[in-house]
Short mmCIF file of C-alpha atoms in Angstrom, two decimals:
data_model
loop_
_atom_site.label_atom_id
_atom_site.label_comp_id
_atom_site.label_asym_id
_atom_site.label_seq_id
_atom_site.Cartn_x
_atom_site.Cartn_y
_atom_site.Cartn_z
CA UNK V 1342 110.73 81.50 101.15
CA UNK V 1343 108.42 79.11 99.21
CA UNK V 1344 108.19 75.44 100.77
CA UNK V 1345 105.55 72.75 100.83
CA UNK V 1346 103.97 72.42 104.10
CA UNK V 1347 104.19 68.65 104.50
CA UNK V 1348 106.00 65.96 101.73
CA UNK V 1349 105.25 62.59 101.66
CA UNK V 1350 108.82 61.51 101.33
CA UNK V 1351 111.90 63.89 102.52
CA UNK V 1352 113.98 62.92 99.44
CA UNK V 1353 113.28 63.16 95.41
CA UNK V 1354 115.17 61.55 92.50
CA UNK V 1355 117.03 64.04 90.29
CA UNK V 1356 114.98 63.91 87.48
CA UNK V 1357 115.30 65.49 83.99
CA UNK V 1358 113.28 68.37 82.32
CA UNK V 1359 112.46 67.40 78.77
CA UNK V 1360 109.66 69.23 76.68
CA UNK V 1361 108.15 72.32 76.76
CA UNK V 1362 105.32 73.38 78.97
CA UNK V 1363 101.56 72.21 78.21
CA UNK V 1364 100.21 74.45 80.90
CA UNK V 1365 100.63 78.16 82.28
CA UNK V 1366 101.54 78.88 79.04
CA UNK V 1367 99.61 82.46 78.71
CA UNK V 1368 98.34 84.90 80.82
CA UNK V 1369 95.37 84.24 83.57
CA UNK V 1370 95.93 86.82 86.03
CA UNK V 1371 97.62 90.00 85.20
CA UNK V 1372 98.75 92.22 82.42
CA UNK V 1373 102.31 91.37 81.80
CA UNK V 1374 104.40 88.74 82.01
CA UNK V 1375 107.64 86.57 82.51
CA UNK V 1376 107.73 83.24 80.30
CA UNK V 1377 110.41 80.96 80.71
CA UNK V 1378 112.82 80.17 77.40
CA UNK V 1379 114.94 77.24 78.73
CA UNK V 1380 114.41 74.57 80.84
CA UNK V 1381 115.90 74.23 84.02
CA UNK V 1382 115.59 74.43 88.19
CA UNK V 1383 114.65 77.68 89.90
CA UNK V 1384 115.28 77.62 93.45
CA UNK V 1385 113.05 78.99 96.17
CA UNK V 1386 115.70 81.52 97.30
CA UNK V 1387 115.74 82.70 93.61
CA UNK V 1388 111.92 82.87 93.71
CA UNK V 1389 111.95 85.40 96.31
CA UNK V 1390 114.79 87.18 95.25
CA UNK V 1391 113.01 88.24 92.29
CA UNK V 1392 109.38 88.64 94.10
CA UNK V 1393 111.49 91.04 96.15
CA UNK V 1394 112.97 92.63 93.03
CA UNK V 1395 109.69 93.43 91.35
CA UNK V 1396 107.44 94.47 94.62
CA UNK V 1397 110.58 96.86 95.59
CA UNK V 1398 110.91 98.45 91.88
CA UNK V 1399 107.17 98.39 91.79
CA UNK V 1400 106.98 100.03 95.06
CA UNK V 1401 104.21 98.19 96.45
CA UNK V 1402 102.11 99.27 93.84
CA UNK V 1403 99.99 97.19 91.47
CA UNK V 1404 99.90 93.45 92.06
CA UNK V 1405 101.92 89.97 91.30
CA UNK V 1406 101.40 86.86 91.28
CA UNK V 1407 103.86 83.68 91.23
CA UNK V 1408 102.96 80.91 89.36
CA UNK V 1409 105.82 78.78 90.06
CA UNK V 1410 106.10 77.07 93.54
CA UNK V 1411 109.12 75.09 94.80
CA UNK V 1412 107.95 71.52 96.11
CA UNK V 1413 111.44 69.41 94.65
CA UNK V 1414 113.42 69.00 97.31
CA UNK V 1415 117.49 68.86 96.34
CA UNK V 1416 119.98 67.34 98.69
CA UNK V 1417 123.61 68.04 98.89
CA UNK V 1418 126.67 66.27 100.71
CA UNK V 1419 128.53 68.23 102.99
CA UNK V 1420 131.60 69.41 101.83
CA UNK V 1421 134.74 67.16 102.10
CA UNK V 1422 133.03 64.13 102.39
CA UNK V 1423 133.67 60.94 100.17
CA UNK V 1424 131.49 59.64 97.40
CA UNK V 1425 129.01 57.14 98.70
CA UNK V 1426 127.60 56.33 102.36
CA UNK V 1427 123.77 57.57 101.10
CA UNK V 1428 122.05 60.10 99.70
CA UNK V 1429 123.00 63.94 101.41
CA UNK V 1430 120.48 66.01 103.45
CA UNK V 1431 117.61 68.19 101.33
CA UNK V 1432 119.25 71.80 101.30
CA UNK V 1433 117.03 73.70 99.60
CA UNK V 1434 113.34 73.36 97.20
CA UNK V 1435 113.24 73.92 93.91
CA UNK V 1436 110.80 73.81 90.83
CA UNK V 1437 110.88 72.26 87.82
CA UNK V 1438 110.32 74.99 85.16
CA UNK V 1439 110.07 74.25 81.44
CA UNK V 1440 110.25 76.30 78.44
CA UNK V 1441 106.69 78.07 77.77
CA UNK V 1442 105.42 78.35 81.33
CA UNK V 1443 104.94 81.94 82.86
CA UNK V 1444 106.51 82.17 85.79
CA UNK V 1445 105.37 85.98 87.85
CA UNK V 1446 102.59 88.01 86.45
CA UNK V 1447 101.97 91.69 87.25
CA UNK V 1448 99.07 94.05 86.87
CA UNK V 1449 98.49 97.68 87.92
CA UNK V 1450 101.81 99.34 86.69
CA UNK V 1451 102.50 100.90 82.98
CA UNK V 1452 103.69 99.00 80.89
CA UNK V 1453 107.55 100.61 81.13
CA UNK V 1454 107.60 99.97 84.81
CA UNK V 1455 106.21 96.31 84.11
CA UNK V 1456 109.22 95.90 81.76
CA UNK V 1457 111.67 97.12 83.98
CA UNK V 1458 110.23 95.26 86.80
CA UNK V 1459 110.38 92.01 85.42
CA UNK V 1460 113.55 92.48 83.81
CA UNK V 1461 114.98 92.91 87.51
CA UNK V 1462 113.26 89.82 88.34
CA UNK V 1463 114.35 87.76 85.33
CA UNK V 1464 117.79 88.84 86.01
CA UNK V 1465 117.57 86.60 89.72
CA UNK V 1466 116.60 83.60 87.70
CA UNK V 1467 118.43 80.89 86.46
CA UNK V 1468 116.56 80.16 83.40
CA UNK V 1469 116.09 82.37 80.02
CA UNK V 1470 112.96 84.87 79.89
CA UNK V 1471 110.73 86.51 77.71
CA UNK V 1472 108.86 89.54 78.45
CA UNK V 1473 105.29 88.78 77.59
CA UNK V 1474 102.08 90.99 77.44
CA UNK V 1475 98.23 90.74 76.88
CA UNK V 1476 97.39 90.92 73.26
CA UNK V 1477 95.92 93.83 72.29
CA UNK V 1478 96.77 95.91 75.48
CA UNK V 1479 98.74 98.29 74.00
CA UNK V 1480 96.11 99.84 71.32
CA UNK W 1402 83.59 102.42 71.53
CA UNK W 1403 84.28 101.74 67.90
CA UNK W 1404 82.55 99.64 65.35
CA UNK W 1405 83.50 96.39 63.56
CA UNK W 1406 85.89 97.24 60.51
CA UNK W 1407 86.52 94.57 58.13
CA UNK W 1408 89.78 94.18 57.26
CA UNK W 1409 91.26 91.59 54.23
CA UNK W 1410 93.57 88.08 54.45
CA UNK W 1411 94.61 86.42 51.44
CA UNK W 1412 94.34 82.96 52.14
CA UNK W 1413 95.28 79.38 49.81
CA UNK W 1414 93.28 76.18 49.88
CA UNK W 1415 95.47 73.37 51.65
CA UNK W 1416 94.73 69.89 50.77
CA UNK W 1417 96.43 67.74 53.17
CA UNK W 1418 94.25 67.69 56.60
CA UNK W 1419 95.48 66.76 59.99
CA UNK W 1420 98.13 66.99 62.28
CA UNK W 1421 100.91 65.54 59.01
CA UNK W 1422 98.59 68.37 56.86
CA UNK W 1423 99.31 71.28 59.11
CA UNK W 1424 103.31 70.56 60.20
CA UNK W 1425 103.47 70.14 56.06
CA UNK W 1426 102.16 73.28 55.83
CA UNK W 1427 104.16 74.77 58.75
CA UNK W 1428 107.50 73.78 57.27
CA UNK W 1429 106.47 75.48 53.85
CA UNK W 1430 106.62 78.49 56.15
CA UNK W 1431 102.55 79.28 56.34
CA UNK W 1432 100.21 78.85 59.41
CA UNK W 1433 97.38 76.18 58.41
CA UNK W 1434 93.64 77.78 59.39
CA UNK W 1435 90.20 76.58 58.98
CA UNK W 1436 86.94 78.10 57.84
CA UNK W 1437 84.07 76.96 59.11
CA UNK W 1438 80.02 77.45 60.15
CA UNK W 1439 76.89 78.91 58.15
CA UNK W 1440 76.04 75.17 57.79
CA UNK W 1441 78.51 75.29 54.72
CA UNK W 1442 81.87 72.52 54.46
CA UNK W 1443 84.49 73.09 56.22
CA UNK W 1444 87.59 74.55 54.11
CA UNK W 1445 91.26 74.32 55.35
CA UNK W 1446 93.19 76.59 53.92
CA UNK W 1447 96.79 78.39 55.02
CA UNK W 1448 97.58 82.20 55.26
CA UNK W 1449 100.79 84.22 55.41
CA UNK W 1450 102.39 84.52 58.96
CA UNK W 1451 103.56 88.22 58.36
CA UNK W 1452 100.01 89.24 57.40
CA UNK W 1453 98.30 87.72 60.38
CA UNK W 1454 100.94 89.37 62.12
CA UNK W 1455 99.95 92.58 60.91
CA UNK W 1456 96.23 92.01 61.50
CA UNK W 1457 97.43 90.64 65.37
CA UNK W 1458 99.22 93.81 66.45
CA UNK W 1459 96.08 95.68 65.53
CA UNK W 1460 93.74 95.74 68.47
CA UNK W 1461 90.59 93.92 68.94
CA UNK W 1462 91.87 90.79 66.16
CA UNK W 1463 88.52 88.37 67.96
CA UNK W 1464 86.27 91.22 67.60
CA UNK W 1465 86.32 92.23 63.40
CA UNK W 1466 85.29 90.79 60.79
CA UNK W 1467 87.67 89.65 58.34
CA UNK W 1468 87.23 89.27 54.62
CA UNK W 1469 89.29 86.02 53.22
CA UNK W 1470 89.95 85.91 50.02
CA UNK W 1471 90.35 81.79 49.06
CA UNK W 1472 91.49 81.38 45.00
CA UNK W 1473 89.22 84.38 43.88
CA UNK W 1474 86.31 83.54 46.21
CA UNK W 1475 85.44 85.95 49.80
CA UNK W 1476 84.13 84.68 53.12
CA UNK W 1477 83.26 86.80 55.91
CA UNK W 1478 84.74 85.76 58.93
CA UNK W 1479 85.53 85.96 62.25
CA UNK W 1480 88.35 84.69 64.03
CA UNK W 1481 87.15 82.43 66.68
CA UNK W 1482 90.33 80.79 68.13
CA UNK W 1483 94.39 80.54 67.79
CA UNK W 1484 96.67 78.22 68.79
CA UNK W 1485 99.90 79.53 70.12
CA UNK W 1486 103.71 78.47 70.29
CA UNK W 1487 103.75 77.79 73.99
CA UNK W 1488 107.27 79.24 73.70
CA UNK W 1489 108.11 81.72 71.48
CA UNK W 1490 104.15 82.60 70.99
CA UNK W 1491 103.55 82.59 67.12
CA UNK W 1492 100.42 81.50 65.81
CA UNK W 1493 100.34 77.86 65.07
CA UNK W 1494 96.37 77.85 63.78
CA UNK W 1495 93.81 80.11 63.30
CA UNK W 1496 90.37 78.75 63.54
CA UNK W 1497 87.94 81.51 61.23
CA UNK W 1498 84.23 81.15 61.64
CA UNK W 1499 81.79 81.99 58.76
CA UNK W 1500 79.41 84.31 59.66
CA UNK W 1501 76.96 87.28 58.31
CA UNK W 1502 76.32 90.18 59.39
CA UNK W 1503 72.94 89.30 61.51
CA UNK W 1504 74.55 86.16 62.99
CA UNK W 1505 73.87 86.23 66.47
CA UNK W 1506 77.01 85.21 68.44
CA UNK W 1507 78.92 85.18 71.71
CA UNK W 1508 81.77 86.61 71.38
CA UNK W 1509 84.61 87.79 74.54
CA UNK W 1510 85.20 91.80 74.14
CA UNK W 1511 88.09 93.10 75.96
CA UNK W 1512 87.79 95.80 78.29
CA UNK W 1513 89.45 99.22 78.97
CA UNK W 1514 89.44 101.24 81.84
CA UNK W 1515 89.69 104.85 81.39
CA UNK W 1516 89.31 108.01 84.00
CA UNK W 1517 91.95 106.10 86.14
CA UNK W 1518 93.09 110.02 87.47
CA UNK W 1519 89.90 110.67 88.30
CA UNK W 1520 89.67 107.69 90.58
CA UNK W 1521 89.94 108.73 94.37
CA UNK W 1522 90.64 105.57 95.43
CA UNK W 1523 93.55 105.01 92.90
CA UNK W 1524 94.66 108.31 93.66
CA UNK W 1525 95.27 107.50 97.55
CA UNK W 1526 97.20 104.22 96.39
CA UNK W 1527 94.43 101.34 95.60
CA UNK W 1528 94.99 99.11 93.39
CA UNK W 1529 92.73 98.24 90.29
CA UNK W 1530 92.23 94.24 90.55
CA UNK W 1531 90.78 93.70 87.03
CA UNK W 1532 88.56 90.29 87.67
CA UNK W 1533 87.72 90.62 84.11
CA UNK W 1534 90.20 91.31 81.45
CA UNK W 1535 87.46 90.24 78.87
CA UNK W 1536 83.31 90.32 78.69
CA UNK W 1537 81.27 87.78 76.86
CA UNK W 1538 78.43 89.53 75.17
CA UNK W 1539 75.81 87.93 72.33
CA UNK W 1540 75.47 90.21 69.37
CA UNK W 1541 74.93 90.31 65.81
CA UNK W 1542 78.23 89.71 64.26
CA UNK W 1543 78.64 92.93 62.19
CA UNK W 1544 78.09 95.20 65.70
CA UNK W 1545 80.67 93.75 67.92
CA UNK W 1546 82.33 96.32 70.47
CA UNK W 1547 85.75 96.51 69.52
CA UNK W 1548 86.35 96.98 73.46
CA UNK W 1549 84.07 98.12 76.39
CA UNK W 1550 85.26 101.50 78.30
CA UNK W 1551 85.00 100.47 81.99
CA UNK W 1552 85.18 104.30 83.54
CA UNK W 1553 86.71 104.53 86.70
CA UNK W 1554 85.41 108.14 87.86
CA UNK W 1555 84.74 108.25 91.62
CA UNK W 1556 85.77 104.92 92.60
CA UNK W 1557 86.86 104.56 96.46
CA UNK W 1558 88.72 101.91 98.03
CA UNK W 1559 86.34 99.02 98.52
CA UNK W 1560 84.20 99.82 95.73
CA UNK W 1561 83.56 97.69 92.26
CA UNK W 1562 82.47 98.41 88.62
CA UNK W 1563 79.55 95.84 87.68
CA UNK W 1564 78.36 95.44 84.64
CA UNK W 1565 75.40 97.66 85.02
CA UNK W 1566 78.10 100.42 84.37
CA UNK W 1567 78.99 99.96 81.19
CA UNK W 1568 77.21 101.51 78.38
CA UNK W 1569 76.96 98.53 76.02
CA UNK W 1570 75.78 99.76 72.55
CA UNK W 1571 72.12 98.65 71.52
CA UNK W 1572 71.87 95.15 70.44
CA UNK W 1573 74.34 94.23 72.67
CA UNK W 1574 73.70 92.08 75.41
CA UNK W 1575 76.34 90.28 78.13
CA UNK W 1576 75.81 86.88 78.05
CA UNK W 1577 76.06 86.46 81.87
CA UNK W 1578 71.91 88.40 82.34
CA UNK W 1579 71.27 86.31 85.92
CA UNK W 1580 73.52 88.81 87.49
CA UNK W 1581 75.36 91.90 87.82
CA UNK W 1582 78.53 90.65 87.99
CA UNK W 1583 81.62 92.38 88.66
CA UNK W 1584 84.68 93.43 86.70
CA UNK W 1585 86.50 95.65 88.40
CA UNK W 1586 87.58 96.38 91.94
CA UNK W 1587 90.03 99.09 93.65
CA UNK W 1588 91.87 97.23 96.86
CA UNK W 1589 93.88 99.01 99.28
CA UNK W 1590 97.16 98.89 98.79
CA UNK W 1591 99.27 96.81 101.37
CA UNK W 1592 101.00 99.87 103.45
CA UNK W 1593 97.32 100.58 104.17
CA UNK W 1594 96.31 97.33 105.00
CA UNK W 1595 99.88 97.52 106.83
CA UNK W 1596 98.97 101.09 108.25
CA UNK W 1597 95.70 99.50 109.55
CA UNK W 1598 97.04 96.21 111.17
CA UNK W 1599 99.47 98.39 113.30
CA UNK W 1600 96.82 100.52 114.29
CA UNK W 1601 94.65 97.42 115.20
CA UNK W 1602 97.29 95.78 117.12
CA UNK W 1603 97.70 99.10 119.08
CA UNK W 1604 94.57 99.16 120.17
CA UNK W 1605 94.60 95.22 120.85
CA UNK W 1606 98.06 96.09 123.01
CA UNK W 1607 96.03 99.19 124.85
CA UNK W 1608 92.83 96.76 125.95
CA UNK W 1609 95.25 94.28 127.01
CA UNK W 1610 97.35 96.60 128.92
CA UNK W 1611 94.13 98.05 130.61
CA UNK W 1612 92.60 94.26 131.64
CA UNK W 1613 96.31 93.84 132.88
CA UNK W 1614 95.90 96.68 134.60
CA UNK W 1615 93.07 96.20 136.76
CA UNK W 1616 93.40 92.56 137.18
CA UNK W 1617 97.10 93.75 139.00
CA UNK W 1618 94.54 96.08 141.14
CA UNK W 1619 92.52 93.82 142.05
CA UNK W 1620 95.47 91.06 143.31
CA UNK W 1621 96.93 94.17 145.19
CA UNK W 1622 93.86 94.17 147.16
CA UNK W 1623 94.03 90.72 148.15
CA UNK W 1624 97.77 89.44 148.19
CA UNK W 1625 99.80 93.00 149.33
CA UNK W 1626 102.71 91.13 149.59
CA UNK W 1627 103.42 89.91 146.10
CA UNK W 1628 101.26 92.84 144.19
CA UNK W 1629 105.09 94.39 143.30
CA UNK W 1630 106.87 92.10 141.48
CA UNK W 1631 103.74 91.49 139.12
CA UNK W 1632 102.82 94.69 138.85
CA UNK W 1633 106.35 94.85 137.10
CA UNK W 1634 106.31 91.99 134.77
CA UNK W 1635 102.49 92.61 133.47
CA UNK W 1636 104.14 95.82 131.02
CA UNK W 1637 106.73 94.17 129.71
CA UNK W 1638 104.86 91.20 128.07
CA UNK W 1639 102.34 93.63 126.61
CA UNK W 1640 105.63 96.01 124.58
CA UNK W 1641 106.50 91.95 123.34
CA UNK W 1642 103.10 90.92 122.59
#
């Protein structure tokens, strides 16, 4: 799974995601696309739960590429423990992801595969998606 | 490798300029453009979202020339930049640049790549890394490319298409002349880097095993007593390693 090597401090505020994405917005690397619809957190374990999804549909053909990486770290309390006495251990990264920003490009596949491939990967995610492509690629 | 077609956009003047201009213009349900270049004024002006629609399904929409019609008067133009929804990806602005049809320009010309089958490299599994999805190449403006064929026949795993491949129609140049730079490659695909790895770390195993070997000869020679018990040990780290 996705993690930052080192971190300058072990624990983050919550935060908030407000606007929509300024950058990432269209396609750099590949062909096709996932964009992100709604804000929200996508966890590292969801990250490669849907890398997994589209390299095993693709079957190792063609290429992706994730443009999202996980460097928020989220703590948790353990369970049956009272309110207070500090902030709870980091459990897991996430990433930030707002509305606009592409999150996994793939190349090398028709376009049907690409579809169905991403729409297995969308459906590990906890944020809407959008199926994107190049313009003009399917003349 | 078709030519330019010009294709028609009825457009209307726009008075109000600006940031307050265009979201006016926006919530009357339009998308604000400009027209610009030839050394003429500037004119902002607003077209129809479903017809630039229409003309942005058809292929190649930065490569032809476009005929706008602005309250009964034509410019020839080309469409130079849009702006996008970062969300839902409609076209926020079009920026149209006046040109003729001997106006030299750069312009980026997508690229195809045909004779994939035909490929042997793609055939045993490689995979096409496109390094180029576009070219930048200066022509006149009425004999732009509507898209460079990239073709793919005999291609191996490891090899590249340059630009000294492509056929580019006369009076077409690509603006990067210094070099011949690449577009195309065909990698191997990862069970054969896989494939090869294993097969590396075989033979890495075998040397080490063999080293192992006669270094436990050698000790047998001098210590007879303790040559046993290493002999023993010496296989089992090389099946771990």
């Amino acid at each position: 799974m996705l993690s930052p090597k080192r971190t300058k401090y072990r624990k983050q505020h919550k935060g908030r995601i407000h606007g929509m994405a300024r950058s990432a917005t269209s396609l750099h690397f590949g062909s096709y696309g996932l964009k992100a619809a709604s804000p929200g957190r996508v966890t590292a374990r969801q990250i490669e739960a849907a890398r997994q999804a589209l390299t095993r549909h693709m079957k190792r053909a063609g290429r992706v590429w994730i443009r999202i990486f996980p460097d928020v770290p989220v703590s948790a309390k353990p369970a049956e423990v009272r309110m207070g006495s500090g902030k709870g251990s980091p459990e897991y990264w996430a990433c930030r992801v707002k509305p606009g920003r592409i999150m996994f490009e793939i190349d090398g596949v028709p376009p049907d595969l690409a579809r169905r491939a991403l729409e297995l990967a969308a459906s590990k995610l906890s944020v809407d998606t959008r199926f994107i492509t190049r313009v003009g690629l399917e003349d | 490798m078709a030519e330019t077609n010009t294709n028609t956009i009825v457009a209307e003047p726009r008075e109000l300029s600006g940031k307050g201009g265009a979201r006016t213009t926006r919530r009357a349900g339009r998308v604000p453009a400009v027209i610009y270049g030839n050394k003429q004024d500037p004119v902002l002006i607003s077209v129809d979202p479903r017809a630039l629609h229409r003309e942005l399904c058809k292929p190649a929409f930065f490569t032809r020339m476009f005929d706008l019609k602005v309250k009964g008067e034509t410019h020839r133009v080309l469409a130079r930049e849009m702006q996008l929804d970062p969300v839902t990806d409609t076209p926020i602005h079009v920026d149209f640049l006046r040109v003729s049809a001997e106006t030299q320009i750069h312009v980026a010309v997508p690229v195809r790549f045909e004779n994939e089958e035909l490929s042997p490299g793609l055939k045993r599994g490689g995979v096409l890394n496109i390094v180029r999805h576009e070219i930048e190449v200066i022509c006149a403006a009425g004999k732009i490319p509507s898209v460079l064929v990239i073709d793919l026949t005999g291609l191996e795993i490891g090899d590249s298409a340059h630009i000294n491949m492509v056929d580019l129609p006369e009076g077409v140049q690509p603006a990067i002349a210094d070099r011949d730079f690449t577009i195309a490659s065909v990698a191997a695909p990862t069970v054969v880097r896989e494939e090869a790895a294993e097969e590396q770390a075989a033979l890495a195993a075998a040397e080490l095993e063999e080293e192992e070997a006669e270094a436990v000869e050698g000790e047998v020679e001098g210590e007879e007593a303790e040559a046993p018990a290493e002999a023993e040990e010496a296989p089992e780290e090389t099946t771990k390693s």
